[in-house]
Amino acid sequence: MEAEHGELVRQARADGIEALLGGVVVLDGSGRVLLVRRMPDDYLGGWWEIPGGSLDPGEAPRAGAARELAEETGLTGLRLDYLHAADFTGRSGVRARQFVYTTTVPDGTPVTLTEHDAHRWVPLDALPEVSAHHRSALGRLTRR
């Protein structure tokens, strides 16, 4: 499977993508999605998003997504299933691709935030303001 994900990175580079990110859609047993809110003084401050961030150089997308999830929420040891990749234009016009994974945790799983100021579990049909690429990832879940 990691070889397949290596191909995802190679394809992104061939497509002219400059920044690679990993993200995780975390669902609870009730089907709600975990969203975290960006700090007010951060880029897109106050917006809600799925946990995720930039891949380290040479890092496989799944490993990077798992690392970002652990760093931002304290959630570790979870099986991550590939969902899709979303392209967007990031800060300063950088072309970016986020590789998005899904996982499920039991209702009431504790979340420990380190980089965001709030979190909440939200039904997929009641999303707050999120960026277009996050909305795209979450929309794929409702079409499954």
PDB file of C-alpha atoms in Angstrom:
ATOM      1  CA  MET A   1       0.000   0.000   0.000  1.00  0.00           C
ATOM      2  CA  GLU A   2       2.861   2.423   0.747  1.00  0.00           C
ATOM      3  CA  ALA A   3       4.161   1.844  -2.791  1.00  0.00           C
ATOM      4  CA  GLU A   4       0.756   2.983  -4.047  1.00  0.00           C
ATOM      5  CA  HIS A   5       1.067   6.086  -1.902  1.00  0.00           C
ATOM      6  CA  GLY A   6       4.566   6.710  -3.246  1.00  0.00           C
ATOM      7  CA  GLU A   7       2.951   6.791  -6.663  1.00  0.00           C
ATOM      8  CA  LEU A   8       0.493   9.405  -5.383  1.00  0.00           C
ATOM      9  CA  VAL A   9       3.419  11.629  -4.435  1.00  0.00           C
ATOM     10  CA  ARG A  10       5.188  11.052  -7.760  1.00  0.00           C
ATOM     11  CA  GLN A  11       1.990  11.946  -9.624  1.00  0.00           C
ATOM     12  CA  ALA A  12       1.523  15.094  -7.550  1.00  0.00           C
ATOM     13  CA  ARG A  13       5.055  16.230  -8.391  1.00  0.00           C
ATOM     14  CA  ALA A  14       4.460  15.442 -12.093  1.00  0.00           C
ATOM     15  CA  ASP A  15       1.298  17.577 -11.889  1.00  0.00           C
ATOM     16  CA  GLY A  16       3.348  20.542 -10.674  1.00  0.00           C
ATOM     17  CA  ILE A  17       2.131  20.373  -7.080  1.00  0.00           C
ATOM     18  CA  GLU A  18       4.506  22.288  -4.801  1.00  0.00           C
ATOM     19  CA  ALA A  19       3.173  21.463  -1.309  1.00  0.00           C
ATOM     20  CA  LEU A  20       2.036  18.063  -0.026  1.00  0.00           C
ATOM     21  CA  LEU A  21      -0.253  17.658   2.971  1.00  0.00           C
ATOM     22  CA  GLY A  22      -1.994  14.870   4.841  1.00  0.00           C
ATOM     23  CA  GLY A  23      -5.360  15.096   6.538  1.00  0.00           C
ATOM     24  CA  VAL A  24      -7.713  12.800   8.413  1.00  0.00           C
ATOM     25  CA  VAL A  25     -11.492  12.770   8.520  1.00  0.00           C
ATOM     26  CA  VAL A  26     -12.210  11.304  11.957  1.00  0.00           C
ATOM     27  CA  LEU A  27     -15.738   9.965  12.410  1.00  0.00           C
ATOM     28  CA  ASP A  28     -17.236   8.843  15.691  1.00  0.00           C
ATOM     29  CA  GLY A  29     -19.629   5.950  16.202  1.00  0.00           C
ATOM     30  CA  SER A  30     -22.580   8.301  15.644  1.00  0.00           C
ATOM     31  CA  GLY A  31     -21.261   9.353  12.229  1.00  0.00           C
ATOM     32  CA  ARG A  32     -20.189  12.831  13.314  1.00  0.00           C
ATOM     33  CA  VAL A  33     -16.937  14.308  12.025  1.00  0.00           C
ATOM     34  CA  LEU A  34     -14.222  15.802  14.217  1.00  0.00           C
ATOM     35  CA  LEU A  35     -13.452  19.393  13.266  1.00  0.00           C
ATOM     36  CA  VAL A  36     -10.783  21.580  14.819  1.00  0.00           C
ATOM     37  CA  ARG A  37     -10.796  25.387  14.749  1.00  0.00           C
ATOM     38  CA  ARG A  38      -7.783  27.406  13.633  1.00  0.00           C
ATOM     39  CA  MET A  39      -6.382  29.916  16.113  1.00  0.00           C
ATOM     40  CA  PRO A  40      -7.733  33.452  15.550  1.00  0.00           C
ATOM     41  CA  ASP A  41      -4.289  34.863  14.649  1.00  0.00           C
ATOM     42  CA  ASP A  42      -3.462  32.002  12.235  1.00  0.00           C
ATOM     43  CA  TYR A  43      -3.967  31.906   8.469  1.00  0.00           C
ATOM     44  CA  LEU A  44      -7.741  31.415   7.981  1.00  0.00           C
ATOM     45  CA  GLY A  45      -8.142  32.033  11.706  1.00  0.00           C
ATOM     46  CA  GLY A  46     -11.474  30.896  13.154  1.00  0.00           C
ATOM     47  CA  TRP A  47     -12.215  28.486  10.304  1.00  0.00           C
ATOM     48  CA  TRP A  48     -12.947  24.844  11.024  1.00  0.00           C
ATOM     49  CA  GLU A  49     -10.968  22.032   9.384  1.00  0.00           C
ATOM     50  CA  ILE A  50     -10.078  18.391   9.567  1.00  0.00           C
ATOM     51  CA  PRO A  51      -6.829  17.615  11.406  1.00  0.00           C
ATOM     52  CA  GLY A  52      -3.827  17.673   9.084  1.00  0.00           C
ATOM     53  CA  GLY A  53      -0.855  19.553   7.777  1.00  0.00           C
ATOM     54  CA  SER A  54       2.294  19.505   5.697  1.00  0.00           C
ATOM     55  CA  LEU A  55       4.194  16.317   4.990  1.00  0.00           C
ATOM     56  CA  ASP A  56       7.835  16.244   5.998  1.00  0.00           C
ATOM     57  CA  PRO A  57      10.335  15.780   3.125  1.00  0.00           C
ATOM     58  CA  GLY A  58      10.243  12.145   2.006  1.00  0.00           C
ATOM     59  CA  GLU A  59       7.340  11.311   4.325  1.00  0.00           C
ATOM     60  CA  ALA A  60       4.660   8.969   2.984  1.00  0.00           C
ATOM     61  CA  PRO A  61       1.186  10.559   2.895  1.00  0.00           C
ATOM     62  CA  ARG A  62      -0.387   8.027   5.320  1.00  0.00           C
ATOM     63  CA  ALA A  63       2.480   8.424   7.802  1.00  0.00           C
ATOM     64  CA  GLY A  64       2.269  12.214   7.567  1.00  0.00           C
ATOM     65  CA  ALA A  65      -1.491  12.190   8.057  1.00  0.00           C
ATOM     66  CA  ALA A  66      -1.096   9.935  11.112  1.00  0.00           C
ATOM     67  CA  ARG A  67       1.656  12.175  12.522  1.00  0.00           C
ATOM     68  CA  GLU A  68      -0.398  15.344  12.030  1.00  0.00           C
ATOM     69  CA  LEU A  69      -3.455  13.689  13.615  1.00  0.00           C
ATOM     70  CA  ALA A  70      -1.406  12.674  16.656  1.00  0.00           C
ATOM     71  CA  GLU A  71       0.248  16.097  16.973  1.00  0.00           C
ATOM     72  CA  GLU A  72      -3.005  18.046  16.685  1.00  0.00           C
ATOM     73  CA  THR A  73      -5.459  15.804  18.564  1.00  0.00           C
ATOM     74  CA  GLY A  74      -3.539  13.196  20.551  1.00  0.00           C
ATOM     75  CA  LEU A  75      -5.255  10.411  18.562  1.00  0.00           C
ATOM     76  CA  THR A  76      -2.812   7.594  17.768  1.00  0.00           C
ATOM     77  CA  GLY A  77      -2.731   3.987  16.632  1.00  0.00           C
ATOM     78  CA  LEU A  78      -5.742   4.291  14.328  1.00  0.00           C
ATOM     79  CA  ARG A  79      -6.237   2.552  10.996  1.00  0.00           C
ATOM     80  CA  LEU A  80      -6.282   5.175   8.232  1.00  0.00           C
ATOM     81  CA  ASP A  81      -8.090   4.398   4.974  1.00  0.00           C
ATOM     82  CA  TYR A  82      -7.346   6.468   1.875  1.00  0.00           C
ATOM     83  CA  LEU A  83     -10.272   8.644   0.760  1.00  0.00           C
ATOM     84  CA  HIS A  84      -8.952  10.973  -1.962  1.00  0.00           C
ATOM     85  CA  ALA A  85      -6.619  13.840  -2.821  1.00  0.00           C
ATOM     86  CA  ALA A  86      -7.764  17.448  -3.046  1.00  0.00           C
ATOM     87  CA  ASP A  87      -5.885  20.194  -4.867  1.00  0.00           C
ATOM     88  CA  PHE A  88      -6.058  23.819  -3.814  1.00  0.00           C
ATOM     89  CA  THR A  89      -4.074  27.024  -3.931  1.00  0.00           C
ATOM     90  CA  GLY A  90      -2.494  27.752  -0.577  1.00  0.00           C
ATOM     91  CA  ARG A  91      -0.716  30.705   0.925  1.00  0.00           C
ATOM     92  CA  SER A  92       1.161  32.885  -1.519  1.00  0.00           C
ATOM     93  CA  GLY A  93      -0.369  31.062  -4.485  1.00  0.00           C
ATOM     94  CA  VAL A  94       1.382  27.747  -3.799  1.00  0.00           C
ATOM     95  CA  ARG A  95      -0.242  24.772  -5.548  1.00  0.00           C
ATOM     96  CA  ALA A  96      -0.990  22.170  -2.872  1.00  0.00           C
ATOM     97  CA  ARG A  97      -2.446  18.665  -2.683  1.00  0.00           C
ATOM     98  CA  GLN A  98      -3.864  17.178   0.494  1.00  0.00           C
ATOM     99  CA  PHE A  99      -4.051  13.386   0.729  1.00  0.00           C
ATOM    100  CA  VAL A 100      -7.109  12.652   2.864  1.00  0.00           C
ATOM    101  CA  TYR A 101      -7.691   9.531   4.965  1.00  0.00           C
ATOM    102  CA  THR A 102     -10.580   8.394   7.143  1.00  0.00           C
ATOM    103  CA  THR A 103     -10.803   6.639  10.482  1.00  0.00           C
ATOM    104  CA  THR A 104     -13.489   5.931  13.064  1.00  0.00           C
ATOM    105  CA  VAL A 105     -13.312   6.210  16.856  1.00  0.00           C
ATOM    106  CA  PRO A 106     -15.898   5.412  19.528  1.00  0.00           C
ATOM    107  CA  ASP A 107     -18.243   8.162  20.728  1.00  0.00           C
ATOM    108  CA  GLY A 108     -16.657  10.082  23.595  1.00  0.00           C
ATOM    109  CA  THR A 109     -13.048   9.535  22.508  1.00  0.00           C
ATOM    110  CA  PRO A 110     -11.003  12.274  24.195  1.00  0.00           C
ATOM    111  CA  VAL A 111      -9.252  14.850  22.016  1.00  0.00           C
ATOM    112  CA  THR A 112      -6.210  16.804  23.210  1.00  0.00           C
ATOM    113  CA  LEU A 113      -5.629  19.961  21.170  1.00  0.00           C
ATOM    114  CA  THR A 114      -2.173  21.472  20.690  1.00  0.00           C
ATOM    115  CA  GLU A 115      -2.480  23.723  17.611  1.00  0.00           C
ATOM    116  CA  HIS A 116      -6.176  24.705  17.570  1.00  0.00           C
ATOM    117  CA  ASP A 117      -8.389  26.578  20.008  1.00  0.00           C
ATOM    118  CA  ALA A 118     -11.486  24.344  19.871  1.00  0.00           C
ATOM    119  CA  HIS A 119     -12.857  21.085  18.549  1.00  0.00           C
ATOM    120  CA  ARG A 120     -16.323  19.677  18.020  1.00  0.00           C
ATOM    121  CA  TRP A 121     -18.090  16.653  16.615  1.00  0.00           C
ATOM    122  CA  VAL A 122     -20.424  17.747  13.827  1.00  0.00           C
ATOM    123  CA  PRO A 123     -23.017  15.890  11.733  1.00  0.00           C
ATOM    124  CA  LEU A 124     -21.967  15.859   8.076  1.00  0.00           C
ATOM    125  CA  ASP A 125     -25.185  17.660   7.129  1.00  0.00           C
ATOM    126  CA  ALA A 126     -24.510  20.570   9.553  1.00  0.00           C
ATOM    127  CA  LEU A 127     -20.960  21.693   8.726  1.00  0.00           C
ATOM    128  CA  PRO A 128     -19.741  25.123   9.800  1.00  0.00           C
ATOM    129  CA  GLU A 129     -17.589  27.271   7.502  1.00  0.00           C
ATOM    130  CA  VAL A 130     -14.751  25.133   6.156  1.00  0.00           C
ATOM    131  CA  SER A 131     -12.443  25.614   3.184  1.00  0.00           C
ATOM    132  CA  ALA A 132     -13.436  24.274  -0.229  1.00  0.00           C
ATOM    133  CA  HIS A 133     -10.954  21.395  -0.171  1.00  0.00           C
ATOM    134  CA  HIS A 134     -12.178  20.269   3.256  1.00  0.00           C
ATOM    135  CA  ARG A 135     -15.784  20.514   2.079  1.00  0.00           C
ATOM    136  CA  SER A 136     -14.827  18.367  -0.932  1.00  0.00           C
ATOM    137  CA  ALA A 137     -13.360  15.647   1.308  1.00  0.00           C
ATOM    138  CA  LEU A 138     -16.350  15.689   3.651  1.00  0.00           C
ATOM    139  CA  GLY A 139     -18.757  15.673   0.694  1.00  0.00           C
ATOM    140  CA  ARG A 140     -17.220  12.413  -0.517  1.00  0.00           C
ATOM    141  CA  LEU A 141     -18.318  10.771   2.721  1.00  0.00           C
ATOM    142  CA  THR A 142     -21.928  11.767   2.241  1.00  0.00           C
ATOM    143  CA  ARG A 143     -21.902  10.304  -1.289  1.00  0.00           C
ATOM    144  CA  ARG A 144     -20.611   6.899  -0.154  1.00  0.00           C
TER     145      ARG A 144
END
